[in-house]
């Protein structure tokens, strides 16, 4: 997965999806993602940048 890729994810047990943009190139199956929103609305209840495995992410067009 490359820097600049738009992605989304859904945490287990939650109905809403998060979305963001990959801000690092993939290294060992992990990337940094700048979070745009979670559940459709900006919130201070989540991290602004997350470090996660690419298997958690769905590439958005």
XYZ file of N, CA and C in Angstrom:
183
model
N 0.862 -1.173 0.000
C 0.000 0.000 0.000
C 0.908 1.234 0.000
N 0.533 2.215 -0.809
C 1.374 3.405 -0.996
C 0.815 4.634 -0.290
N 1.718 5.553 0.002
C 1.338 6.840 0.576
C 0.340 7.525 -0.352
N -0.688 8.161 0.229
C -1.711 8.864 -0.545
C -2.944 8.041 -0.849
N -2.926 6.749 -0.523
C -4.076 5.875 -0.774
C -5.210 6.215 0.191
N -6.418 6.378 -0.334
C -7.602 6.605 0.496
C -8.096 5.245 0.988
N -8.359 5.149 2.286
C -8.759 3.878 2.887
C -9.933 4.068 3.848
N -10.557 2.952 4.185
C -11.580 2.951 5.232
C -11.390 1.687 6.061
N -12.066 1.642 7.207
C -11.995 0.482 8.097
C -13.221 0.478 8.984
N -13.478 -0.670 9.582
C -14.573 -0.786 10.540
C -14.067 -1.595 11.718
N -14.094 -0.990 12.889
C -13.629 -1.665 14.105
C -14.651 -2.712 14.526
N -14.170 -3.821 15.028
C -15.034 -4.904 15.472
C -16.016 -4.404 16.520
N -17.279 -4.728 16.324
C -18.309 -4.351 17.276
C -18.926 -2.978 17.027
N -18.389 -2.209 16.065
C -18.938 -0.893 15.752
C -19.650 -0.943 14.406
N -20.726 -0.167 14.273
C -21.470 -0.136 13.023
C -20.909 0.902 12.056
N -20.265 1.923 12.577
C -19.770 2.999 11.728
C -18.386 2.672 11.173
N -18.064 3.282 10.044
C -16.770 3.091 9.395
C -15.907 4.332 9.583
N -14.624 4.125 9.621
C -13.674 5.217 9.647
C -13.088 5.392 8.260
N -12.503 6.558 8.005
C -11.870 6.813 6.717
C -10.652 7.689 6.924
N -9.684 7.545 6.021
C -8.479 8.344 6.114
C -7.599 8.175 4.902
N -6.384 8.702 5.023
C -5.407 8.666 3.943
C -4.100 8.104 4.475
N -3.533 7.147 3.758
C -2.250 6.566 4.143
C -1.170 7.648 3.992
N -0.365 7.832 5.054
C 0.660 8.882 5.026
C 2.080 8.319 5.082
N 2.201 6.997 4.973
C 3.524 6.371 4.899
C 3.436 5.205 3.921
N 4.556 4.851 3.317
C 4.573 3.648 2.500
C 4.543 2.437 3.417
N 4.000 1.339 2.911
C 3.882 0.112 3.702
C 5.258 -0.413 4.081
N 5.386 -0.785 5.338
C 6.619 -1.390 5.829
C 6.253 -2.557 6.726
N 6.667 -3.744 6.330
C 6.377 -4.972 7.089
C 4.890 -5.172 7.315
N 4.050 -4.730 6.359
C 2.608 -4.930 6.465
C 1.873 -3.874 7.259
N 2.548 -2.793 7.653
C 1.936 -1.735 8.450
C 2.081 -0.381 7.766
N 1.140 0.523 8.051
C 1.178 1.891 7.533
C 0.685 2.856 8.604
N 0.974 4.146 8.397
C 0.387 5.222 9.189
C -0.778 5.784 8.389
N -1.909 6.036 9.056
C -3.093 6.580 8.396
C -3.529 7.850 9.119
N -3.671 8.942 8.351
C -4.249 10.179 8.890
C -5.759 10.008 8.846
N -6.405 10.068 10.001
C -7.838 9.818 10.109
C -8.616 11.068 9.695
N -9.509 10.909 8.687
C -10.389 11.998 8.262
C -11.618 12.068 9.163
N -12.206 10.911 9.410
C -13.378 10.845 10.282
C -13.618 9.408 10.704
N -14.413 9.263 11.716
C -14.878 7.940 12.114
C -16.378 8.024 12.267
N -17.089 7.234 11.520
C -18.543 7.256 11.582
C -19.146 8.449 10.870
N -18.414 9.080 9.958
C -18.959 10.168 9.172
C -18.764 11.552 9.743
N -18.301 11.643 10.990
C -18.132 12.965 11.590
C -16.784 13.078 12.282
N -16.149 14.255 12.148
C -14.901 14.476 12.893
C -15.184 14.408 14.399
N -14.212 13.924 15.136
C -14.394 13.804 16.580
C -13.045 13.852 17.269
N -13.020 14.336 18.470
C -11.788 14.330 19.250
C -11.654 13.038 20.059
N -12.564 12.084 19.855
C -12.543 10.836 20.605
C -11.661 9.765 19.975
N -10.928 10.084 18.915
C -10.059 9.105 18.290
C -8.709 9.730 17.974
N -7.769 8.903 17.665
C -6.426 9.379 17.319
C -6.448 10.031 15.935
N -5.687 11.086 15.737
C -5.617 11.757 14.445
C -4.766 10.976 13.446
N -3.828 10.169 13.956
C -3.016 9.291 13.123
C -2.999 7.925 13.786
N -3.208 6.882 12.975
C -3.162 5.521 13.518
C -2.097 4.717 12.796
N -1.531 3.763 13.499
C -0.560 2.821 12.958
C -1.254 1.487 12.930
N -1.449 0.931 11.732
C -2.199 -0.320 11.681
C -1.734 -1.225 10.553
N -2.137 -2.469 10.635
C -1.841 -3.444 9.607
C -2.719 -3.172 8.387
N -2.169 -3.393 7.202
C -2.931 -3.124 5.983
C -4.123 -4.072 5.832
N -4.109 -5.201 6.531
C -5.228 -6.137 6.433
C -6.501 -5.572 7.065
N -6.381 -4.536 7.892
C -7.561 -3.899 8.506
C -8.221 -2.905 7.559
N -7.519 -2.527 6.472
C -7.946 -1.417 5.635
C -8.581 -1.872 4.325
N -9.548 -1.087 3.871
C -10.166 -1.267 2.560
C -9.779 -0.066 1.709
N -9.257 -0.331 0.520
C -8.884 0.772 -0.381
C -10.147 1.352 -0.995
N -10.266 2.678 -0.924
C -11.419 3.395 -1.483
C -11.010 4.038 -2.806
N -11.936 4.101 -3.765
C -11.600 4.691 -5.068
C -11.760 6.196 -5.047
